[in-house]
Coordinates of N, CA and C in Angstrom, one line a residue:
M1443 N -31.1 43.1 8.4 CA -31.5 44.4 8.8 C -31.1 45.4 7.2
D1444 N -32.0 45.7 7.3 CA -32.0 47.2 6.0 C -31.1 48.3 6.5
R1445 N -30.6 49.1 5.6 CA -29.8 49.8 5.4 C -29.7 51.3 6.4
R1446 N -31.0 51.3 6.8 CA -31.2 52.1 7.8 C -30.4 51.8 9.0
R1447 N -29.2 52.5 9.2 CA -28.3 52.1 10.4 C -27.6 53.7 10.7
L1448 N -27.3 53.7 12.2 CA -27.3 54.9 12.5 C -26.7 55.2 13.8
L1449 N -25.0 55.9 14.0 CA -24.5 55.7 15.2 C -24.4 57.0 15.5
T1450 N -24.9 56.9 16.8 CA -25.2 58.2 17.6 C -23.8 58.6 18.5
L1451 N -23.4 59.6 18.4 CA -22.3 59.6 19.2 C -22.3 61.1 20.3
V1452 N -22.0 61.0 21.5 CA -22.0 62.4 22.3 C -20.2 62.6 22.4
V1453 N -20.4 63.9 22.2 CA -19.0 63.9 22.0 C -18.6 65.7 22.8
A1454 N -17.4 65.5 23.8 CA -17.2 66.7 24.2 C -15.9 67.2 23.8
T1455 N -16.0 68.3 23.1 CA -14.6 68.9 22.1 C -14.3 70.1 22.8
A1456 N -13.0 70.0 23.0 CA -12.4 71.2 23.8 C -11.7 72.2 22.9
L1457 N -12.1 73.2 22.9 CA -12.4 74.3 22.6 C -10.8 75.2 22.1
G1458 N -9.9 75.0 23.2 CA -8.3 75.1 23.0 C -8.2 77.1 23.4
V1459 N -9.3 77.4 24.1 CA -9.1 78.5 24.6 C -8.0 79.2 25.2
L1460 N -7.3 80.0 24.7 CA -6.1 80.4 25.7 C -6.6 80.8 27.5
G1461 N -5.8 80.1 28.1 CA -5.7 80.4 29.8 C -6.6 79.3 30.3
G1462 N -7.6 78.6 29.6 CA -8.7 77.7 30.0 C -8.8 76.4 29.0
S1463 N -9.3 75.5 29.5 CA -10.0 74.6 28.5 C -11.2 74.4 28.5
P1464 N -12.2 75.4 28.2 CA -13.5 75.1 28.2 C -14.2 74.0 27.1
A1465 N -14.9 73.2 27.5 CA -15.5 72.2 26.1 C -16.6 72.7 25.8
S1466 N -17.2 71.9 24.7 CA -18.5 72.3 24.3 C -19.2 70.7 23.6
A1467 N -20.2 70.4 24.2 CA -20.9 69.2 24.1 C -21.8 68.9 23.2
G1468 N -21.9 67.8 22.2 CA -22.7 68.0 21.6 C -23.3 66.5 21.1
T1469 N -24.0 66.4 20.1 CA -24.4 64.9 19.9 C -24.2 64.6 18.1
I1470 N -23.4 63.7 17.7 CA -23.4 64.0 16.5 C -24.1 62.4 15.9
N1471 N -24.8 62.8 14.7 CA -25.4 61.2 14.1 C -24.8 60.5 12.8
I1472 N -23.9 59.7 12.9 CA -23.4 59.4 11.6 C -24.1 57.9 10.9
M1473 N -23.9 57.9 9.5 CA -24.6 56.8 9.0 C -23.3 56.0 8.5
P1474 N -23.4 54.8 8.3 CA -22.2 54.1 7.6 C -21.2 54.6 6.8
S1475 N -20.3 54.7 6.6 CA -19.3 54.8 5.2 C -19.4 54.1 4.4
K1476 N -19.5 52.5 5.0 CA -19.7 51.5 4.3 C -20.3 50.4 4.9
D1477 N -21.0 49.2 4.3 CA -21.6 47.9 5.2 C -21.6 46.9 4.0
N1478 N -21.7 45.7 4.3 CA -21.8 44.4 3.6 C -21.6 43.5 4.6
T1479 N -22.3 42.3 3.4 CA -22.5 40.9 4.1 C -21.7 40.0 3.7
L1480 N -21.2 39.4 4.7 CA -20.0 38.3 4.7 C -20.9 36.8 4.6
Y1481 N -20.7 36.3 3.7 CA -21.7 35.1 3.1 C -21.0 33.5 3.4
E1482 N -21.3 32.7 4.4 CA -20.4 31.6 4.6 C -20.2 31.2 3.1
Y1483 N -18.7 30.9 2.8 CA -17.9 30.5 1.7 C -18.7 28.9 1.5
D1484 N -19.1 28.9 -0.1 CA -19.5 27.2 -0.4 C -18.9 27.3 -1.6
P1485 N -17.8 26.5 -1.7 CA -17.1 26.0 -2.5 C -18.0 26.0 -4.5
A1486 N -19.1 25.2 -3.8 CA -19.9 25.2 -4.8 C -20.2 26.2 -5.4
E1487 N -20.8 27.6 -4.8 CA -21.2 28.9 -5.3 C -20.2 29.6 -5.7
G1488 N -19.1 29.7 -4.9 CA -18.1 30.8 -5.1 C -18.5 31.9 -4.0
D1489 N -17.4 33.2 -3.8 CA -17.8 33.8 -3.1 C -18.9 34.9 -3.5
H1490 N -19.6 35.0 -2.1 CA -20.9 35.7 -2.4 C -20.4 37.1 -1.5
S1491 N -21.2 38.2 -2.0 CA -21.3 39.3 -1.0 C -22.9 40.4 -1.3
N1492 N -23.1 41.5 -1.1 CA -23.6 42.0 -1.3 C -23.5 44.0 -1.1
G1493 N -22.2 44.2 -1.4 CA -21.6 45.5 -1.2 C -22.8 46.9 -1.3
A1494 N -23.9 46.7 -2.6 CA -24.4 47.6 -3.2 C -25.8 47.4 -2.7
G1495 N -26.1 46.2 -1.9 CA -27.7 46.2 -1.8 C -28.6 46.8 -0.9
F1496 N -29.6 46.5 -0.5 CA -30.7 47.1 0.2 C -30.3 47.0 1.7
H1497 N -30.0 45.8 2.1 CA -30.1 44.8 3.5 C -28.5 44.3 3.6
F1498 N -28.3 43.9 5.1 CA -27.2 43.1 5.1 C -27.8 42.3 6.4
F1499 N -27.1 41.1 6.6 CA -27.3 40.0 7.2 C -26.5 39.6 8.1
A1500 N -27.1 39.1 9.3 CA -26.3 38.6 10.5 C -26.9 37.2 11.2
G1501 N -25.9 36.3 11.5 CA -26.7 35.0 12.3 C -26.7 34.0 10.7
E1502 N -27.5 33.0 11.2 CA -27.6 31.7 10.2 C -28.9 31.8 10.2
N1503 N -28.9 31.4 8.8 CA -30.1 31.3 7.8 C -30.9 30.1 8.2
G1504 N -31.8 29.7 7.3 CA -32.6 28.8 8.1 C -32.0 27.4 7.3
M1505 N -31.2 27.6 6.6 CA -30.3 26.3 5.8 C -29.2 25.9 6.7
G1506 N -28.8 26.9 7.7 CA -27.8 26.7 8.7 C -26.3 27.5 8.0
E1507 N -26.5 28.0 7.0 CA -25.2 29.2 6.5 C -25.2 30.0 7.5
L1508 N -24.2 30.7 7.5 CA -23.6 31.6 8.6 C -23.5 33.0 7.3
R1509 N -24.2 34.1 8.3 CA -23.9 35.2 7.6 C -23.6 36.6 8.6
R1510 N -22.6 37.1 8.4 CA -22.0 38.2 9.2 C -22.3 39.6 8.3
G1511 N -22.8 40.8 9.2 CA -22.8 41.6 8.5 C -21.8 42.6 9.1
V1512 N -21.0 43.4 8.6 CA -19.8 44.2 8.6 C -20.2 45.7 8.5
L1513 N -20.0 46.6 9.1 CA -20.3 48.5 8.8 C -19.1 48.5 9.4
A1514 N -18.8 50.2 8.6 CA -17.9 51.0 9.4 C -18.5 52.7 9.5
F1515 N -18.2 53.6 10.2 CA -18.4 54.6 10.2 C -17.3 55.4 10.4
D1516 N -17.1 57.2 9.1 CA -16.1 57.7 9.5 C -16.3 58.7 10.7
V1517 N -15.8 57.8 11.9 CA -15.6 58.8 13.3 C -14.4 59.7 13.1
A1518 N -13.5 59.5 12.7 CA -12.3 60.4 12.6 C -12.7 61.3 11.3
G1519 N -13.0 60.8 10.5 CA -13.3 62.5 9.4 C -14.5 63.2 9.7
T1520 N -15.3 62.7 10.8 CA -16.4 63.7 11.4 C -16.6 64.6 12.9
I1521 N -15.6 63.5 13.6 CA -15.2 64.2 14.9 C -14.2 65.3 15.0
P1522 N -14.1 66.3 15.4 CA -13.0 67.0 15.8 C -11.4 66.1 16.2
A1523 N -10.5 66.3 16.1 CA -9.3 65.7 16.7 C -9.1 65.9 17.9
G1524 N -8.8 65.3 19.0 CA -8.5 65.7 20.4 C -10.4 65.7 21.0
S1525 N -10.9 65.3 20.6 CA -12.5 65.3 21.1 C -12.7 63.9 22.0
T1526 N -13.4 64.1 23.0 CA -13.8 62.7 24.1 C -15.1 62.4 23.8
I1527 N -15.1 61.3 23.3 CA -16.4 60.6 23.1 C -16.8 60.1 24.3
T1528 N -18.0 60.5 24.7 CA -18.9 59.9 26.2 C -19.6 58.8 25.9
A1529 N -20.4 58.9 24.8 CA -21.5 58.0 25.0 C -21.6 57.4 23.0
V1530 N -22.0 56.4 23.3 CA -22.3 55.7 21.8 C -23.6 54.7 21.7
S1531 N -24.1 55.3 20.7 CA -25.3 54.3 20.3 C -25.4 53.7 19.0
L1532 N -25.6 52.5 18.7 CA -25.8 52.3 17.2 C -27.2 51.9 16.9
T1533 N -28.3 51.8 15.9 CA -29.3 51.9 15.8 C -29.5 51.4 14.7
M1534 N -30.3 49.9 14.6 CA -30.3 49.6 13.3 C -31.7 48.8 12.9
N1535 N -32.4 48.8 12.1 CA -33.8 48.4 11.9 C -33.9 46.8 11.5
M1536 N -34.4 46.3 12.1 CA -34.6 44.6 11.7 C -35.8 44.7 10.7
S1537 N -35.7 44.4 9.4 CA -36.8 44.1 8.5 C -37.4 42.6 8.3
M1538 N -36.1 41.7 8.6 CA -36.7 40.4 8.4 C -36.2 39.5 9.4
T1539 N -36.8 38.4 9.6 CA -36.5 37.9 11.1 C -36.8 36.3 10.9
P1540 N -36.1 35.6 11.5 CA -36.7 34.0 11.4 C -37.3 34.4 12.6
T1541 N -38.0 33.2 13.3 CA -39.0 33.0 14.5 C -38.0 32.9 15.7
G1542 N -38.4 33.7 16.8 CA -37.6 33.9 18.3 C -36.6 35.2 18.1
A1543 N -36.2 35.1 19.2 CA -35.0 36.1 19.6 C -33.8 35.5 19.6
R1544 N -32.7 36.3 19.3 CA -31.2 36.0 19.0 C -30.6 37.0 19.7
T1545 N -29.6 36.9 20.2 CA -28.5 37.8 20.9 C -27.7 38.2 19.7
V1546 N -27.7 39.3 19.5 CA -26.8 39.7 18.1 C -25.8 40.5 18.9
E1547 N -24.1 40.0 18.6 CA -23.2 40.9 19.3 C -22.5 41.7 18.3
L1548 N -21.9 42.6 18.5 CA -21.0 43.6 18.0 C -19.8 43.4 18.4
H1549 N -18.7 43.4 17.3 CA -17.4 42.8 17.4 C -16.6 43.8 17.0
K1550 N -15.4 44.4 17.6 CA -14.6 45.3 16.6 C -13.7 44.6 15.7
L1551 N -13.9 45.4 14.3 CA -12.9 44.0 13.1 C -11.5 45.0 13.4
L1552 N -10.8 44.1 13.0 CA -9.2 44.3 13.1 C -8.6 44.8 11.9
A1553 N -9.1 44.6 10.6 CA -8.7 44.7 9.6 C -9.4 45.8 8.3
D1554 N -9.2 46.4 7.7 CA -9.9 47.2 6.5 C -10.6 46.2 5.7
W1555 N -11.7 46.9 4.9 CA -12.5 45.7 4.2 C -13.1 46.5 3.3
G1556 N -13.6 46.0 2.0 CA -14.3 46.6 0.9 C -15.7 46.7 1.0
E1557 N -16.2 47.4 -0.1 CA -17.4 47.3 -0.4 C -17.6 47.3 -1.9
G1558 N -17.6 46.4 -2.7 CA -17.8 46.4 -4.0 C -19.3 47.0 -4.7
T1559 N -19.5 46.4 -5.8 CA -20.7 46.8 -6.6 C -21.8 45.8 -6.3
S1560 N -21.2 44.5 -5.4 CA -22.3 43.5 -5.9 C -23.6 43.7 -5.4
H1561 N -24.9 43.3 -5.9 CA -26.1 43.7 -5.4 C -26.7 42.2 -5.5
A1562 N -27.4 41.6 -4.5 CA -27.9 40.3 -4.6 C -29.6 40.4 -5.1
P1563 N -29.9 39.4 -5.7 CA -31.2 39.7 -6.0 C -32.4 39.0 -4.8
M1564 N -33.4 39.6 -5.5 CA -34.7 39.1 -4.8 C -34.6 39.8 -3.4
G1565 N -34.6 38.7 -1.7 CA -34.5 39.3 -0.7 C -33.0 39.2 -0.2
E1566 N -32.1 39.3 -1.1 CA -30.7 39.1 -0.7 C -30.2 38.4 0.1
G1567 N -30.8 37.3 0.8 CA -30.2 36.5 1.6 C -29.2 35.5 1.0
D1568 N -28.9 35.3 0.0 CA -28.2 34.6 -0.7 C -26.8 35.0 -1.7
G1569 N -27.0 36.3 -1.2 CA -25.9 37.1 -1.8 C -25.6 36.9 -3.4
A1570 N -24.6 37.5 -3.5 CA -24.4 37.9 -5.4 C -23.0 37.4 -5.4
S1571 N -22.6 37.2 -6.6 CA -21.1 37.0 -7.1 C -20.4 38.1 -6.7
A1572 N -19.2 38.0 -5.7 CA -18.4 38.9 -5.2 C -17.8 39.8 -6.2
T1573 N -17.7 41.3 -6.6 CA -17.2 42.1 -7.8 C -15.6 42.4 -6.9
P1574 N -15.0 42.9 -7.8 CA -13.8 43.4 -7.4 C -14.0 44.5 -5.8
N1575 N -13.0 44.1 -4.9 CA -12.9 44.9 -3.8 C -14.0 44.8 -2.6
D1576 N -15.2 43.7 -3.1 CA -16.0 43.4 -2.1 C -15.4 42.4 -0.9
A1577 N -15.9 42.7 0.2 CA -15.7 41.9 1.5 C -16.5 40.6 1.3
T1578 N -15.7 39.4 1.5 CA -16.9 38.1 1.3 C -16.0 37.4 2.5
W1579 N -16.6 36.3 2.5 CA -16.3 35.5 4.1 C -14.8 35.4 4.0
R1580 N -14.0 34.9 2.8 CA -12.9 34.9 3.0 C -11.9 35.8 2.2
H1581 N -12.3 37.1 1.8 CA -11.5 38.4 1.4 C -11.8 39.6 1.9
R1582 N -11.2 40.0 2.5 CA -11.0 41.8 2.9 C -11.6 42.5 1.6
F1583 N -10.9 42.4 0.3 CA -10.8 42.9 -0.9 C -10.8 41.5 -1.7
F1584 N -12.2 41.5 -2.5 CA -12.1 40.4 -3.5 C -11.6 40.9 -4.5
D1585 N -10.6 40.0 -5.2 CA -10.4 38.4 -4.8 C -8.6 38.4 -4.5
S1586 N -8.2 39.4 -3.7 CA -6.8 39.6 -3.9 C -6.2 39.7 -2.2
V1587 N -7.3 40.3 -1.7 CA -6.5 40.3 -0.5 C -7.5 39.7 0.7
F1588 N -6.7 38.9 1.5 CA -7.9 37.8 2.3 C -7.7 38.0 3.6
W1589 N -8.9 37.6 4.6 CA -8.8 37.6 6.3 C -7.5 36.8 6.5
T1590 N -7.2 37.0 7.8 CA -6.4 36.1 8.1 C -7.6 34.9 8.8
T1591 N -8.2 35.2 8.9 CA -9.3 34.2 9.2 C -10.3 34.2 8.8
Q1592 N -10.9 33.0 8.4 CA -12.5 33.1 7.0 C -13.4 33.9 8.3
G1593 N -14.3 34.6 7.6 CA -15.2 34.9 8.3 C -15.2 36.4 8.9
G1594 N -13.7 36.7 8.7 CA -13.5 38.2 9.2 C -12.6 38.1 10.6
D1595 N -11.4 39.3 10.4 CA -10.6 39.5 11.8 C -10.8 40.2 12.5
F1596 N -11.7 39.7 13.5 CA -12.2 40.6 14.9 C -12.0 40.2 16.0
S1597 N -12.3 41.2 17.1 CA -11.6 40.9 18.4 C -12.6 40.0 19.1
A1598 N -11.8 39.3 19.9 CA -12.8 38.2 20.4 C -13.7 39.0 21.8
T1599 N -13.5 40.4 21.9 CA -14.3 41.1 23.2 C -15.7 41.8 22.3
V1600 N -16.7 41.5 23.3 CA -17.9 41.9 22.6 C -17.9 43.2 23.0
S1601 N -18.1 43.9 22.2 CA -18.0 45.6 22.0 C -19.6 45.8 22.7
A1602 N -20.5 45.3 22.4 CA -22.1 45.4 22.8 C -23.1 44.2 22.2
S1603 N -23.9 43.9 22.9 CA -25.0 42.8 22.6 C -26.3 43.4 23.0
Q1604 N -27.3 42.6 21.9 CA -28.7 42.8 22.2 C -29.4 41.9 21.8
S1605 N -30.3 41.6 22.4 CA -31.5 40.6 22.0 C -32.6 41.5 21.0
V1606 N -32.1 40.8 19.8 CA -33.1 40.9 18.8 C -34.0 39.8 18.6
G1607 N -35.2 40.2 18.1 CA -36.6 39.4 17.9 C -37.3 39.7 16.7
G1608 N -38.6 40.5 16.9 CA -39.7 40.6 15.9 C -39.1 41.9 15.0
V1609 N -39.5 42.3 14.0 CA -39.2 43.4 13.2 C -39.1 44.6 13.5
G1610 N -38.4 45.6 13.7 CA -38.8 47.0 14.4 C -37.1 47.6 14.8
Q1611 N -37.0 48.7 15.3 CA -35.7 49.3 15.6 C -35.1 48.5 16.8
Y1612 N -33.7 48.6 16.9 CA -33.0 48.1 17.8 C -31.6 49.0 18.2
T1613 N -31.4 49.1 19.6 CA -30.0 50.1 19.7 C -29.1 48.9 20.7
W1614 N -27.7 48.9 20.1 CA -26.8 48.6 20.9 C -26.1 49.8 21.4
S1615 N -25.4 49.7 22.9 CA -24.9 50.7 23.5 C -24.3 50.2 24.9
S1616 N -22.6 50.4 24.9 CA -21.8 50.0 26.1 C -20.5 50.9 26.3
A1617 N -19.9 50.8 27.1 CA -18.8 51.3 27.4 C -17.7 51.1 26.3
Q1618 N -18.0 49.8 26.0 CA -16.8 49.3 25.2 C -16.9 50.1 23.6
M1619 N -18.2 50.3 23.5 CA -18.7 51.1 22.0 C -17.7 52.3 22.1
V1620 N -18.0 53.0 23.3 CA -17.3 54.0 23.7 C -15.8 53.7 23.3
A1621 N -15.1 53.1 24.1 CA -13.6 52.8 24.1 C -13.3 52.7 22.2
D1622 N -14.2 51.6 21.6 CA -13.9 51.4 20.0 C -14.0 52.7 19.5
A1623 N -14.6 53.5 19.3 CA -15.0 55.0 18.7 C -14.1 55.6 19.2
Q1624 N -13.4 56.0 20.3 CA -12.5 56.8 20.6 C -11.1 56.3 20.0
S1625 N -10.6 54.7 20.2 CA -9.7 54.6 19.5 C -10.1 54.7 17.9
W1626 N -10.9 54.7 17.1 CA -10.9 55.2 15.7 C -10.6 56.7 15.9
L1627 N -11.0 57.3 16.5 CA -10.8 58.9 16.4 C -9.3 59.0 16.7
D1628 N -8.8 58.5 17.6 CA -7.4 58.7 18.2 C -6.2 58.2 17.3
N1629 N -6.9 56.9 16.4 CA -5.7 56.3 15.6 C -6.9 56.3 14.2
P1630 N -6.8 57.4 13.1 CA -7.7 57.5 12.1 C -7.0 56.3 11.0
P1631 N -6.0 55.5 11.1 CA -6.1 54.9 10.4 C -7.2 53.3 10.9
S1632 N -7.0 53.2 11.9 CA -7.8 51.8 12.3 C -9.2 52.1 12.1
N1633 N -9.7 53.5 11.8 CA -11.2 53.9 12.0 C -11.6 53.3 10.5
L1634 N -11.0 52.5 9.8 CA -11.7 51.9 8.4 C -12.0 50.7 8.6
A1635 N -11.9 50.0 9.9 CA -12.4 48.8 10.3 C -13.9 48.4 10.3
G1636 N -14.5 49.3 11.6 CA -15.5 49.5 12.1 C -16.0 47.9 13.0
W1637 N -17.4 47.6 12.9 CA -17.8 46.4 13.5 C -18.6 45.4 12.8
C1638 N -18.4 44.0 13.2 CA -18.9 42.7 12.6 C -20.2 42.5 13.8

């Protein structure tokens, strides 16, 4: 998938008017604050990442190697505290795909992670050697802070799923995504994690 990712949130914001509690509603679009690809670790190749690349990858490549895209949005820095998020959708563009449809799930990440300066060559599918603070299959921040579980620490709960087939745009939306985004707003330190 390429870097065109957009999180759309519908928000009701309390205005705090004396003697009442009128609210205004609006739609806010947020681009990712960070994104990266976790490339399944291969001891012969070392830790790979793609923090500064143009694409990120999710699923299994043609050689059976796993890829996991991670992305985060600055919800708490964009939406006023005390707001209620009533709808969330994530739109991503599939720019390269294997044959056949696959179900792509979103899971809420449970720990912060980094986006270094690694930039994979050519089609970016194999990644590049990780640079300081990159997220990798083994590291939250290369090369000193590790995930508890290789491949990332994320909730077993599926936040949303979408069947993804040919090249084009796809949208994920669910009540669980609303709950995830509201938790990021209500607890700003958790806002650093995002989805994988």
